[in-house]
Structure formats: C-alpha cells, structure tokens
Amino acid sequence: MADDGRAKRLKSSQDGGVADAEVAELRGRVFELESEIAKLRQEILQQAGGIAALESENEQLRRRGKGEGNHEVLPIAVTRVFTVDLSRVDTSIVSHVTSFLTSSYELLNLALTCKSFGWRQPASTLNWSLVEDAARQTVCSRASDDEMGCLPQYVRGTATWLSILHRYEHLLMFDVLLGGYIEHRNGNKIAVCAKEGDYERSVAVSSSYVMKSGAHYAKFQITGEPDIGIVRPMPGLAAGAYQEEFDFFDRRFYTDFRAQRVDDWGYSEVHACAFSCDDGEIISTAWNDDEIDIQWVEMEGCQSGDTVGMLLNLDGGTLAVYKNNRRLRVIKDGLSGSYCWYASVVDRHAGMDAVSIKRGTLPNSDEATAT
C-alpha cells in the first residue's frame, strides 16, 4: 500500500492539539499567580501604611519622652478640674444627702470637700455649717438621755457637734486606771492589759459612761481570766493615790469608796459586782464590814478569745452575762442607781490578762434594747 503522507499529517495534527492544551493550562496558571501577586502587593501596601502610622506614633512618644532622657514613655493623661457652682444647689437637698453620712469621719471628709459644706451658713439661724447641723441631728436622734448626759455640751468655740458625735461613737473606754499594775494596750483607751507583777490586781473603769436608767449592753473581748462587772461612779476618787495592788473588794479602800457616795447611787447596797471569767464565780459587795458576797452557781467560765457580753437592765434591776452572744444567766438582781463598767486584770503565770470594751447589739432582741 502506498504511503500518501496522511499518517504523518494525522500524527502532526494530534501533537499540535496536545501542545495547545498545555499552553492554555500554563496561561491559566500564570493568570492565577499574577492575581495572587497583586493581592500580596496590596497587603504589603496596607501593612506599610500601618507601619508608617506606628512609626509616626513612636516618634511622637520619643519627643514627649525627651524631657526624661532617652526612654520611650507612654503619654501622661492630664485630668481636667471642673468647678461647680454650689450656690445654685438648694441647701435642703444637700442636707438630705448629708443625712446618709452617719459617722464623724464621713462628715469630716465632707466638711473638707468645700467651704459650702464646712463653713458656717449665714442663712442658718444658729450660724452652723451643713456638716455641723448633720452631726447635731445624728447625735440627738440616736443618743439616749443617759448617753446625752455623758457627752460634752455644745459650746461655740469650745465643743463642736462634730466632736460631740465623735465622742458619742467612742462612749465606752477605760479612762480611769486604778492600781500600779495596769496600762492601756498600745495607747488605746478601749483596751487594757496587766503589767508585770505576779498576781498583783489592778482595775480599769469606764467612768465617763454612767448608766442610770434603761438597758445597756457592752461586749468585752478577753485574754486570760479577767473579772468583769459594774461599779458605782466615783469621779472624786484620786486614781494617782493607788499605785500598788487595787481591787474594789479590798476592805482597805472601803472608807475611800463610801466617801464618794451621792444620791445617784440609789437604794441598792450592791456597789460593785463582778463575774470571774475563770470559773464563773460571782462576787459583790456593799463596801461595809460584812462578808463579801461570793456565789458560784455552776456557771461555765470563759477563756482567751471569748467575747463576754453584759446586759445591765436598770428598769428591771438585773445584770446578765453572755458568752459569745449566748446568754448564760442573770448574775445579780435588786440593782438600782448609777453604775459604770469596769474590768480587773492580773499578771498570772500563764500570761497577762487583757480586756477591750465596746458597745454591742443585744443578741436576744426580746430581752431589752441595748444602747
């Protein structure tokens, strides 16, 4: 059979078709790569713009930091101070807001805020400042008659209502120490501790808080085994005259005690009564030559860390003891007249007694209302 060249042409035609397909595929691939390159260039431009912005901010920070050396520092925020014209504010509104501030510390901070609060108000009848009036209202609305009698009287230029409120908040303190073996703990008058002297007793009296009527509740945080109780107020007793051992149940001092008697003592012959935290012993005296009344009523004692509560109810004439907010029992009845809280401490071999005092809220609200 003769070769007419058709086979060669057919092969050539087939080869050409394959080449065209490969070229088309390559062209498509090149287009995809060019498109991807264009996207990358765009991202690079965006990143370059961000870098430029960061470099510009960095330069600004460097310039601000030149005054402090070559360190790169953050900018300092400057707080703007705004002035408010309080003359446009109704004083009744301010007084109402002030009534929510109940402590002398909060009111003092308010008085220091601006003159409008701390300075005397010409419009006020008594020429008081807003803070002074708020302090007066707080004291008069909270203090009982007995407590008002323990507070200093308001005298312009001598005692401010703010200072009277502060005194009201710290009515209970051991302001009189009797005996040479006792001291205030860390200089704080709400707490006392025994000084070195083996079993040499001394006492601390809350003499500025005299209880004459109603119900009064105090809490004593104890260390060791102190005695805690009530005693007649004796403002004329010279504390400096007793620099050795001292006790309200020491017959050597009975004459001194009886010399302090006033009508406010009332008719009860219980002039001092104490609860021993050691074993629950109860002791009382009329400061005469009779035997001291000592009772042990199978009542549990207390130990370091306990809180001893005492409720003196002069309406009912009773003295009750609590241990860690749990009522133990009434330890004395037939009480009348005026009394003060007191504590007696000793330096024992096991350690020195210590006591702190504060007003408390009566655990059992149905018993009486504490003041």
mmCIF file of C-alpha atoms in Angstrom:
data_model
loop_
_atom_site.group_PDB
_atom_site.id
_atom_site.type_symbol
_atom_site.label_atom_id
_atom_site.label_comp_id
_atom_site.label_asym_id
_atom_site.label_seq_id
_atom_site.Cartn_x
_atom_site.Cartn_y
_atom_site.Cartn_z
ATOM 1 C CA MET A 1 0.000 0.000 0.000
ATOM 2 C CA ALA A 2 1.381 3.342 -0.961
ATOM 3 C CA ASP A 3 2.230 5.925 1.739
ATOM 4 C CA ASP A 4 0.472 9.111 0.807
ATOM 5 C CA GLY A 5 1.584 11.055 3.900
ATOM 6 C CA ARG A 6 -1.779 11.034 5.618
ATOM 7 C CA ALA A 7 -0.448 9.144 8.602
ATOM 8 C CA LYS A 8 2.229 11.794 9.178
ATOM 9 C CA ARG A 9 -0.289 14.563 8.917
ATOM 10 C CA LEU A 10 -2.635 12.836 11.382
ATOM 11 C CA LYS A 11 0.180 12.423 13.920
ATOM 12 C CA SER A 12 1.264 16.016 13.487
ATOM 13 C CA SER A 13 -2.297 17.211 13.945
ATOM 14 C CA GLN A 14 -2.655 15.233 17.165
ATOM 15 C CA ASP A 15 0.639 16.526 18.525
ATOM 16 C CA GLY A 16 -0.440 20.076 17.831
ATOM 17 C CA GLY A 17 -3.694 19.627 19.744
ATOM 18 C CA VAL A 18 -1.875 18.381 22.831
ATOM 19 C CA ALA A 19 0.510 21.345 22.756
ATOM 20 C CA ASP A 20 -2.323 23.860 22.509
ATOM 21 C CA ALA A 21 -3.998 22.380 25.621
ATOM 22 C CA GLU A 22 -0.786 22.552 27.622
ATOM 23 C CA VAL A 23 -0.239 26.183 26.616
ATOM 24 C CA ALA A 24 -3.783 27.105 27.657
ATOM 25 C CA GLU A 25 -3.279 25.410 31.010
ATOM 26 C CA LEU A 26 0.001 27.257 31.562
ATOM 27 C CA ARG A 27 -1.588 30.561 30.683
ATOM 28 C CA GLY A 28 -4.358 29.948 33.234
ATOM 29 C CA ARG A 29 -1.785 29.120 35.886
ATOM 30 C CA VAL A 30 0.169 32.306 35.112
ATOM 31 C CA PHE A 31 -3.020 34.365 35.434
ATOM 32 C CA GLU A 32 -3.750 32.853 38.837
ATOM 33 C CA LEU A 33 -0.203 33.593 40.029
ATOM 34 C CA GLU A 34 -0.361 37.186 38.765
ATOM 35 C CA SER A 35 -3.687 37.669 40.594
ATOM 36 C CA GLU A 36 -2.205 36.270 43.807
ATOM 37 C CA ILE A 37 0.850 38.504 43.448
ATOM 38 C CA ALA A 38 -1.413 41.524 43.047
ATOM 39 C CA LYS A 39 -3.224 40.619 46.281
ATOM 40 C CA LEU A 40 0.071 40.224 48.129
ATOM 41 C CA ARG A 41 1.233 43.610 46.881
ATOM 42 C CA GLN A 42 -1.981 45.174 48.159
ATOM 43 C CA GLU A 43 -1.498 43.596 51.602
ATOM 44 C CA ILE A 44 2.101 44.768 51.688
ATOM 45 C CA LEU A 45 0.982 48.322 50.921
ATOM 46 C CA GLN A 46 -1.583 48.154 53.718
ATOM 47 C CA GLN A 47 0.993 46.830 56.162
ATOM 48 C CA ALA A 48 3.420 49.514 55.087
ATOM 49 C CA GLY A 49 0.790 52.143 55.852
ATOM 50 C CA GLY A 50 0.231 50.623 59.307
ATOM 51 C CA ILE A 51 3.951 50.532 59.961
ATOM 52 C CA ALA A 52 4.231 54.139 58.923
ATOM 53 C CA ALA A 53 1.466 55.094 61.342
ATOM 54 C CA LEU A 54 3.150 53.182 64.161
ATOM 55 C CA GLU A 55 6.475 54.810 63.381
ATOM 56 C CA SER A 56 4.801 58.224 63.417
ATOM 57 C CA GLU A 57 3.218 57.496 66.839
ATOM 58 C CA ASN A 58 6.531 56.166 68.100
ATOM 59 C CA GLU A 59 8.221 59.362 67.049
ATOM 60 C CA GLN A 60 5.666 61.412 68.929
ATOM 61 C CA LEU A 61 6.258 59.313 72.056
ATOM 62 C CA ARG A 62 10.015 59.781 71.719
ATOM 63 C CA ARG A 63 9.563 63.526 71.509
ATOM 64 C CA ARG A 64 7.409 63.551 74.642
ATOM 65 C CA GLY A 65 9.979 61.468 76.448
ATOM 66 C CA LYS A 66 12.937 63.718 75.717
ATOM 67 C CA GLY A 67 12.400 65.586 78.947
ATOM 68 C CA GLU A 68 13.001 62.334 80.859
ATOM 69 C CA GLY A 69 16.038 61.082 78.954
ATOM 70 C CA ASN A 70 16.062 58.767 76.012
ATOM 71 C CA HIS A 71 13.456 56.362 77.394
ATOM 72 C CA GLU A 72 10.370 55.713 75.390
ATOM 73 C CA VAL A 73 7.446 56.582 77.646
ATOM 74 C CA LEU A 74 3.702 56.496 77.442
ATOM 75 C CA PRO A 75 1.835 59.795 77.276
ATOM 76 C CA ILE A 76 0.663 61.230 80.619
ATOM 77 C CA ALA A 77 -3.057 61.753 80.933
ATOM 78 C CA VAL A 78 -3.938 65.173 82.300
ATOM 79 C CA THR A 79 -7.094 65.329 84.435
ATOM 80 C CA ARG A 80 -9.182 68.416 83.961
ATOM 81 C CA VAL A 81 -10.547 70.055 87.095
ATOM 82 C CA PHE A 82 -14.121 71.246 86.862
ATOM 83 C CA THR A 83 -15.590 73.917 89.105
ATOM 84 C CA VAL A 84 -19.186 73.526 90.245
ATOM 85 C CA ASP A 85 -21.202 76.489 91.482
ATOM 86 C CA LEU A 86 -22.871 75.062 94.608
ATOM 87 C CA SER A 87 -24.645 78.326 95.339
ATOM 88 C CA ARG A 88 -27.313 77.195 92.911
ATOM 89 C CA VAL A 89 -27.936 73.954 94.826
ATOM 90 C CA ASP A 90 -30.804 74.024 97.325
ATOM 91 C CA THR A 91 -29.403 73.551 100.853
ATOM 92 C CA SER A 92 -32.326 71.290 101.771
ATOM 93 C CA ILE A 93 -31.195 68.841 99.090
ATOM 94 C CA VAL A 94 -27.636 68.910 100.385
ATOM 95 C CA SER A 95 -28.893 68.415 103.955
ATOM 96 C CA HIS A 96 -30.916 65.402 102.861
ATOM 97 C CA VAL A 97 -27.914 63.856 101.111
ATOM 98 C CA THR A 98 -25.740 64.625 104.144
ATOM 99 C CA SER A 99 -28.158 62.727 106.402
ATOM 100 C CA PHE A 100 -26.945 59.476 104.837
ATOM 101 C CA LEU A 101 -23.446 60.135 106.192
ATOM 102 C CA THR A 102 -23.675 58.742 109.703
ATOM 103 C CA SER A 103 -20.124 58.761 111.080
ATOM 104 C CA SER A 104 -17.983 61.665 112.246
ATOM 105 C CA TYR A 105 -15.232 60.515 109.855
ATOM 106 C CA GLU A 106 -17.541 60.708 106.826
ATOM 107 C CA LEU A 107 -18.873 64.110 107.843
ATOM 108 C CA LEU A 108 -15.370 65.440 108.431
ATOM 109 C CA ASN A 109 -14.377 64.386 104.907
ATOM 110 C CA LEU A 110 -17.449 66.173 103.587
ATOM 111 C CA ALA A 111 -16.547 69.329 105.519
ATOM 112 C CA LEU A 112 -13.079 69.255 103.966
ATOM 113 C CA THR A 113 -14.538 68.914 100.473
ATOM 114 C CA CYS A 114 -15.509 72.549 100.080
ATOM 115 C CA LYS A 115 -16.379 75.698 102.017
ATOM 116 C CA SER A 116 -20.071 75.368 101.231
ATOM 117 C CA PHE A 117 -20.275 72.293 103.446
ATOM 118 C CA GLY A 118 -17.767 73.054 106.189
ATOM 119 C CA TRP A 119 -18.185 76.803 106.721
ATOM 120 C CA ARG A 120 -20.940 78.408 108.728
ATOM 121 C CA GLN A 121 -24.041 79.240 106.751
ATOM 122 C CA PRO A 122 -25.221 82.849 107.205
ATOM 123 C CA ALA A 123 -28.758 81.737 106.391
ATOM 124 C CA SER A 124 -28.722 79.326 109.341
ATOM 125 C CA THR A 125 -30.451 80.633 112.466
ATOM 126 C CA LEU A 126 -27.634 79.329 114.690
ATOM 127 C CA ASN A 127 -24.913 80.027 112.154
ATOM 128 C CA TRP A 128 -23.995 76.311 111.822
ATOM 129 C CA SER A 129 -22.373 74.710 108.823
ATOM 130 C CA LEU A 130 -24.243 71.992 106.945
ATOM 131 C CA VAL A 131 -21.906 69.383 108.414
ATOM 132 C CA GLU A 132 -22.388 70.689 111.962
ATOM 133 C CA ASP A 133 -26.152 70.535 111.577
ATOM 134 C CA ALA A 134 -25.949 66.974 110.242
ATOM 135 C CA ALA A 135 -23.760 65.950 113.206
ATOM 136 C CA ARG A 136 -26.220 67.575 115.642
ATOM 137 C CA GLN A 137 -29.182 65.739 114.126
ATOM 138 C CA THR A 138 -27.307 62.417 114.254
ATOM 139 C CA VAL A 139 -26.451 62.779 117.940
ATOM 140 C CA CYS A 140 -29.882 64.000 119.005
ATOM 141 C CA SER A 141 -31.704 61.252 117.110
ATOM 142 C CA ARG A 142 -29.549 58.390 118.420
ATOM 143 C CA ALA A 143 -28.296 59.194 121.905
ATOM 144 C CA SER A 144 -30.386 58.199 124.905
ATOM 145 C CA ASP A 145 -30.870 60.522 127.865
ATOM 146 C CA ASP A 146 -28.091 58.716 129.755
ATOM 147 C CA GLU A 147 -25.760 58.988 126.776
ATOM 148 C CA MET A 148 -26.533 62.666 126.295
ATOM 149 C CA GLY A 149 -25.552 63.156 129.927
ATOM 150 C CA CYS A 150 -22.161 61.566 129.193
ATOM 151 C CA LEU A 151 -21.451 63.814 126.216
ATOM 152 C CA PRO A 152 -19.851 67.270 126.350
ATOM 153 C CA GLN A 153 -22.247 70.161 125.939
ATOM 154 C CA TYR A 154 -22.202 72.159 122.728
ATOM 155 C CA VAL A 155 -20.413 75.446 123.289
ATOM 156 C CA ARG A 156 -19.429 77.534 120.276
ATOM 157 C CA GLY A 157 -15.682 77.850 120.060
ATOM 158 C CA THR A 158 -15.134 75.025 122.555
ATOM 159 C CA ALA A 159 -17.069 71.898 121.545
ATOM 160 C CA THR A 160 -18.411 71.379 118.034
ATOM 161 C CA TRP A 161 -21.221 68.997 117.151
ATOM 162 C CA LEU A 162 -18.743 67.063 115.021
ATOM 163 C CA SER A 163 -16.524 66.487 118.067
ATOM 164 C CA ILE A 164 -19.582 65.542 120.147
ATOM 165 C CA LEU A 165 -20.562 62.971 117.504
ATOM 166 C CA HIS A 166 -17.042 61.534 117.594
ATOM 167 C CA ARG A 167 -17.265 61.257 121.396
ATOM 168 C CA TYR A 168 -20.660 59.547 121.066
ATOM 169 C CA GLU A 169 -19.113 56.965 118.761
ATOM 170 C CA HIS A 170 -16.475 56.209 121.431
ATOM 171 C CA LEU A 171 -18.531 56.408 124.607
ATOM 172 C CA LEU A 172 -17.056 53.239 126.076
ATOM 173 C CA MET A 173 -13.405 53.454 127.020
ATOM 174 C CA PHE A 174 -11.304 52.718 130.072
ATOM 175 C CA ASP A 175 -10.499 56.289 131.014
ATOM 176 C CA VAL A 176 -9.572 55.630 134.671
ATOM 177 C CA LEU A 177 -6.882 53.161 135.770
ATOM 178 C CA LEU A 178 -6.571 52.255 139.449
ATOM 179 C CA GLY A 179 -3.508 50.392 140.704
ATOM 180 C CA GLY A 180 0.079 50.223 139.575
ATOM 181 C CA TYR A 181 -0.099 47.042 137.527
ATOM 182 C CA ILE A 182 -2.257 48.017 134.583
ATOM 183 C CA GLU A 183 -1.844 50.037 131.375
ATOM 184 C CA HIS A 184 -3.636 50.864 128.151
ATOM 185 C CA ARG A 185 -2.739 48.424 125.411
ATOM 186 C CA ASN A 186 -0.810 50.178 122.632
ATOM 187 C CA GLY A 187 -2.001 53.505 123.982
ATOM 188 C CA ASN A 188 -5.615 52.743 123.044
ATOM 189 C CA LYS A 189 -8.088 53.579 125.817
ATOM 190 C CA ILE A 190 -10.624 50.962 124.769
ATOM 191 C CA ALA A 191 -8.192 48.195 125.806
ATOM 192 C CA VAL A 192 -6.139 47.491 128.942
ATOM 193 C CA CYS A 193 -3.698 44.799 129.983
ATOM 194 C CA ALA A 194 -1.906 43.789 133.165
ATOM 195 C CA LYS A 195 1.652 44.925 133.769
ATOM 196 C CA GLU A 196 4.385 42.753 135.239
ATOM 197 C CA GLY A 197 3.619 41.907 138.873
ATOM 198 C CA ASP A 198 2.746 38.376 139.917
ATOM 199 C CA TYR A 199 -0.930 38.266 140.882
ATOM 200 C CA GLU A 200 -0.996 41.979 141.686
ATOM 201 C CA ARG A 201 -4.502 43.126 140.760
ATOM 202 C CA SER A 202 -5.482 46.464 139.190
ATOM 203 C CA VAL A 203 -8.697 47.737 137.626
ATOM 204 C CA ALA A 204 -9.887 49.883 134.718
ATOM 205 C CA VAL A 205 -13.148 51.852 134.836
ATOM 206 C CA SER A 206 -15.258 53.307 132.043
ATOM 207 C CA SER A 207 -16.037 56.256 134.301
ATOM 208 C CA SER A 208 -17.190 58.726 131.655
ATOM 209 C CA TYR A 209 -20.137 56.484 130.714
ATOM 210 C CA VAL A 210 -22.511 56.478 133.687
ATOM 211 C CA MET A 211 -25.621 54.284 133.423
ATOM 212 C CA LYS A 212 -28.634 55.496 135.421
ATOM 213 C CA SER A 213 -31.688 54.022 133.688
ATOM 214 C CA GLY A 214 -32.737 51.779 130.831
ATOM 215 C CA ALA A 215 -30.853 48.829 129.365
ATOM 216 C CA HIS A 216 -27.149 48.901 128.465
ATOM 217 C CA TYR A 217 -25.171 46.195 126.684
ATOM 218 C CA ALA A 218 -21.376 46.042 126.431
ATOM 219 C CA LYS A 219 -19.022 43.482 124.886
ATOM 220 C CA PHE A 220 -15.644 42.615 126.371
ATOM 221 C CA GLN A 221 -13.002 40.795 124.316
ATOM 222 C CA ILE A 222 -10.839 38.922 126.812
ATOM 223 C CA THR A 223 -7.382 37.413 127.046
ATOM 224 C CA GLY A 224 -6.627 35.305 130.088
ATOM 225 C CA GLU A 225 -9.099 35.248 133.003
ATOM 226 C CA PRO A 226 -10.089 38.833 133.952
ATOM 227 C CA ASP A 227 -13.027 39.832 136.136
ATOM 228 C CA ILE A 228 -15.698 41.999 134.511
ATOM 229 C CA GLY A 229 -18.558 43.867 136.118
ATOM 230 C CA ILE A 230 -20.158 47.093 137.328
ATOM 231 C CA VAL A 231 -19.158 49.619 139.987
ATOM 232 C CA ARG A 232 -20.518 52.878 141.348
ATOM 233 C CA PRO A 233 -19.247 56.063 139.644
ATOM 234 C CA MET A 234 -16.669 57.796 141.844
ATOM 235 C CA PRO A 235 -15.354 60.842 139.950
ATOM 236 C CA GLY A 236 -13.707 62.222 143.078
ATOM 237 C CA LEU A 237 -11.530 59.168 143.633
ATOM 238 C CA ALA A 238 -7.887 60.126 143.069
ATOM 239 C CA ALA A 239 -6.524 57.477 140.726
ATOM 240 C CA GLY A 240 -2.947 58.559 141.362
ATOM 241 C CA ALA A 241 -3.267 57.652 145.052
ATOM 242 C CA TYR A 242 -3.365 53.933 144.281
ATOM 243 C CA GLN A 243 -0.062 52.831 142.799
ATOM 244 C CA GLU A 244 0.074 49.337 144.272
ATOM 245 C CA GLU A 245 -2.419 46.496 144.088
ATOM 246 C CA PHE A 246 -6.013 47.681 143.860
ATOM 247 C CA ASP A 247 -9.368 45.935 143.984
ATOM 248 C CA PHE A 248 -12.952 47.051 144.614
ATOM 249 C CA PHE A 249 -13.246 44.136 147.047
ATOM 250 C CA ASP A 250 -10.245 45.144 149.159
ATOM 251 C CA ARG A 251 -11.506 46.267 152.590
ATOM 252 C CA ARG A 252 -8.579 48.661 152.952
ATOM 253 C CA PHE A 253 -10.275 51.020 150.493
ATOM 254 C CA TYR A 254 -13.900 50.778 151.640
ATOM 255 C CA THR A 255 -13.720 54.062 153.562
ATOM 256 C CA ASP A 256 -12.456 55.833 150.429
ATOM 257 C CA PHE A 257 -15.279 54.346 148.397
ATOM 258 C CA ARG A 258 -18.050 55.217 150.838
ATOM 259 C CA ALA A 259 -16.807 58.808 150.954
ATOM 260 C CA GLN A 260 -17.766 59.113 147.276
ATOM 261 C CA ARG A 261 -21.406 58.237 147.833
ATOM 262 C CA VAL A 262 -24.009 60.512 146.223
ATOM 263 C CA ASP A 263 -27.787 60.367 145.864
ATOM 264 C CA ASP A 264 -27.449 58.980 142.337
ATOM 265 C CA TRP A 265 -26.291 55.666 143.809
ATOM 266 C CA GLY A 266 -29.882 54.878 144.759
ATOM 267 C CA TYR A 267 -31.091 52.469 147.403
ATOM 268 C CA SER A 268 -29.367 49.262 146.308
ATOM 269 C CA GLU A 269 -26.493 48.112 148.520
ATOM 270 C CA VAL A 270 -24.765 46.386 145.595
ATOM 271 C CA HIS A 271 -21.958 48.849 144.934
ATOM 272 C CA ALA A 272 -19.678 46.537 142.956
ATOM 273 C CA CYS A 273 -20.453 43.239 141.230
ATOM 274 C CA ALA A 274 -18.089 41.138 139.113
ATOM 275 C CA PHE A 275 -18.123 37.967 137.043
ATOM 276 C CA SER A 276 -14.941 35.873 137.062
ATOM 277 C CA CYS A 277 -14.082 34.679 133.562
ATOM 278 C CA ASP A 278 -12.004 31.930 135.163
ATOM 279 C CA ASP A 279 -14.730 29.749 136.684
ATOM 280 C CA GLY A 280 -17.948 31.774 136.552
ATOM 281 C CA GLU A 281 -17.743 32.884 140.169
ATOM 282 C CA ILE A 282 -19.914 35.904 141.065
ATOM 283 C CA ILE A 283 -18.813 38.389 143.707
ATOM 284 C CA SER A 284 -20.498 41.546 145.025
ATOM 285 C CA THR A 285 -20.080 43.959 147.916
ATOM 286 C CA ALA A 286 -21.847 46.774 149.783
ATOM 287 C CA TRP A 287 -18.485 48.221 150.936
ATOM 288 C CA ASN A 288 -19.171 47.577 154.612
ATOM 289 C CA ASP A 289 -17.624 45.301 157.201
ATOM 290 C CA ASP A 290 -19.870 42.346 156.346
ATOM 291 C CA GLU A 291 -18.586 39.384 154.431
ATOM 292 C CA ILE A 292 -18.205 39.798 150.688
ATOM 293 C CA ASP A 293 -20.996 38.013 148.845
ATOM 294 C CA ILE A 294 -19.411 35.249 146.775
ATOM 295 C CA GLN A 295 -21.569 32.893 144.742
ATOM 296 C CA TRP A 296 -20.719 30.016 142.496
ATOM 297 C CA VAL A 297 -23.790 28.948 140.572
ATOM 298 C CA GLU A 298 -22.296 26.216 138.400
ATOM 299 C CA MET A 299 -21.931 28.624 135.501
ATOM 300 C CA GLU A 300 -19.288 27.993 132.875
ATOM 301 C CA GLY A 301 -16.261 30.225 132.682
ATOM 302 C CA CYS A 302 -14.603 31.770 129.648
ATOM 303 C CA GLN A 303 -11.175 31.634 128.038
ATOM 304 C CA SER A 304 -8.861 33.703 125.865
ATOM 305 C CA GLY A 305 -10.520 34.845 122.663
ATOM 306 C CA ASP A 306 -14.070 34.700 124.032
ATOM 307 C CA THR A 307 -16.379 37.686 123.984
ATOM 308 C CA VAL A 308 -18.159 38.314 127.256
ATOM 309 C CA GLY A 309 -21.351 40.331 126.972
ATOM 310 C CA MET A 310 -23.010 42.112 129.878
ATOM 311 C CA LEU A 311 -26.541 43.466 129.973
ATOM 312 C CA LEU A 312 -27.351 45.928 132.731
ATOM 313 C CA ASN A 313 -31.106 46.446 132.781
ATOM 314 C CA LEU A 314 -31.815 49.170 135.304
ATOM 315 C CA ASP A 315 -35.530 49.092 134.530
ATOM 316 C CA GLY A 316 -35.607 45.544 135.882
ATOM 317 C CA GLY A 317 -32.636 45.889 138.245
ATOM 318 C CA THR A 318 -30.705 42.941 136.766
ATOM 319 C CA LEU A 319 -27.242 42.148 135.430
ATOM 320 C CA ALA A 320 -26.936 39.283 132.937
ATOM 321 C CA VAL A 321 -23.891 37.647 131.329
ATOM 322 C CA TYR A 322 -23.437 36.404 127.748
ATOM 323 C CA LYS A 323 -20.670 34.257 126.296
ATOM 324 C CA ASN A 324 -20.003 34.621 122.562
ATOM 325 C CA ASN A 325 -23.526 36.009 122.042
ATOM 326 C CA ARG A 326 -25.092 33.169 124.058
ATOM 327 C CA ARG A 327 -26.929 34.154 127.209
ATOM 328 C CA LEU A 328 -25.671 32.366 130.308
ATOM 329 C CA ARG A 329 -27.844 33.766 133.098
ATOM 330 C CA VAL A 330 -28.734 36.713 135.316
ATOM 331 C CA ILE A 331 -25.972 37.023 137.887
ATOM 332 C CA LYS A 332 -27.451 39.794 140.040
ATOM 333 C CA ASP A 333 -30.796 41.418 140.751
ATOM 334 C CA GLY A 334 -32.041 44.188 143.021
ATOM 335 C CA LEU A 335 -29.836 46.782 141.304
ATOM 336 C CA SER A 336 -30.681 50.479 141.198
ATOM 337 C CA GLY A 337 -28.973 53.814 140.885
ATOM 338 C CA SER A 338 -25.913 54.633 138.784
ATOM 339 C CA TYR A 339 -23.143 52.277 137.626
ATOM 340 C CA CYS A 340 -20.100 52.147 135.349
ATOM 341 C CA TRP A 341 -18.490 49.219 133.543
ATOM 342 C CA TYR A 342 -15.136 48.026 134.848
ATOM 343 C CA ALA A 343 -12.575 45.236 134.381
ATOM 344 C CA SER A 344 -9.989 43.773 136.743
ATOM 345 C CA VAL A 345 -6.750 42.222 135.431
ATOM 346 C CA VAL A 346 -3.827 40.253 136.860
ATOM 347 C CA ASP A 347 -0.406 39.113 135.681
ATOM 348 C CA ARG A 348 -0.658 35.339 136.012
ATOM 349 C CA HIS A 349 1.921 32.630 135.481
ATOM 350 C CA ALA A 350 0.006 31.596 132.356
ATOM 351 C CA GLY A 351 0.129 35.140 130.962
ATOM 352 C CA MET A 352 -1.189 38.646 131.456
ATOM 353 C CA ASP A 353 -4.917 39.377 131.447
ATOM 354 C CA ALA A 354 -6.202 41.825 128.842
ATOM 355 C CA VAL A 355 -9.649 43.283 128.070
ATOM 356 C CA SER A 356 -11.134 45.525 125.385
ATOM 357 C CA ILE A 357 -14.567 47.152 125.609
ATOM 358 C CA LYS A 358 -17.145 48.287 123.073
ATOM 359 C CA ARG A 359 -20.858 48.861 122.794
ATOM 360 C CA GLY A 360 -22.776 45.972 121.320
ATOM 361 C CA THR A 361 -26.149 44.963 119.949
ATOM 362 C CA LEU A 362 -28.062 42.681 122.252
ATOM 363 C CA PRO A 363 -28.148 39.139 120.795
ATOM 364 C CA ASN A 364 -31.697 38.443 122.022
ATOM 365 C CA SER A 365 -33.822 41.367 120.882
ATOM 366 C CA ASP A 366 -36.763 40.282 123.051
ATOM 367 C CA GLU A 367 -34.689 40.736 126.226
ATOM 368 C CA ALA A 368 -34.156 44.507 126.051
ATOM 369 C CA THR A 369 -32.964 47.205 123.751
ATOM 370 C CA ALA A 370 -29.221 47.846 124.002
ATOM 371 C CA THR A 371 -27.920 51.378 123.871
#
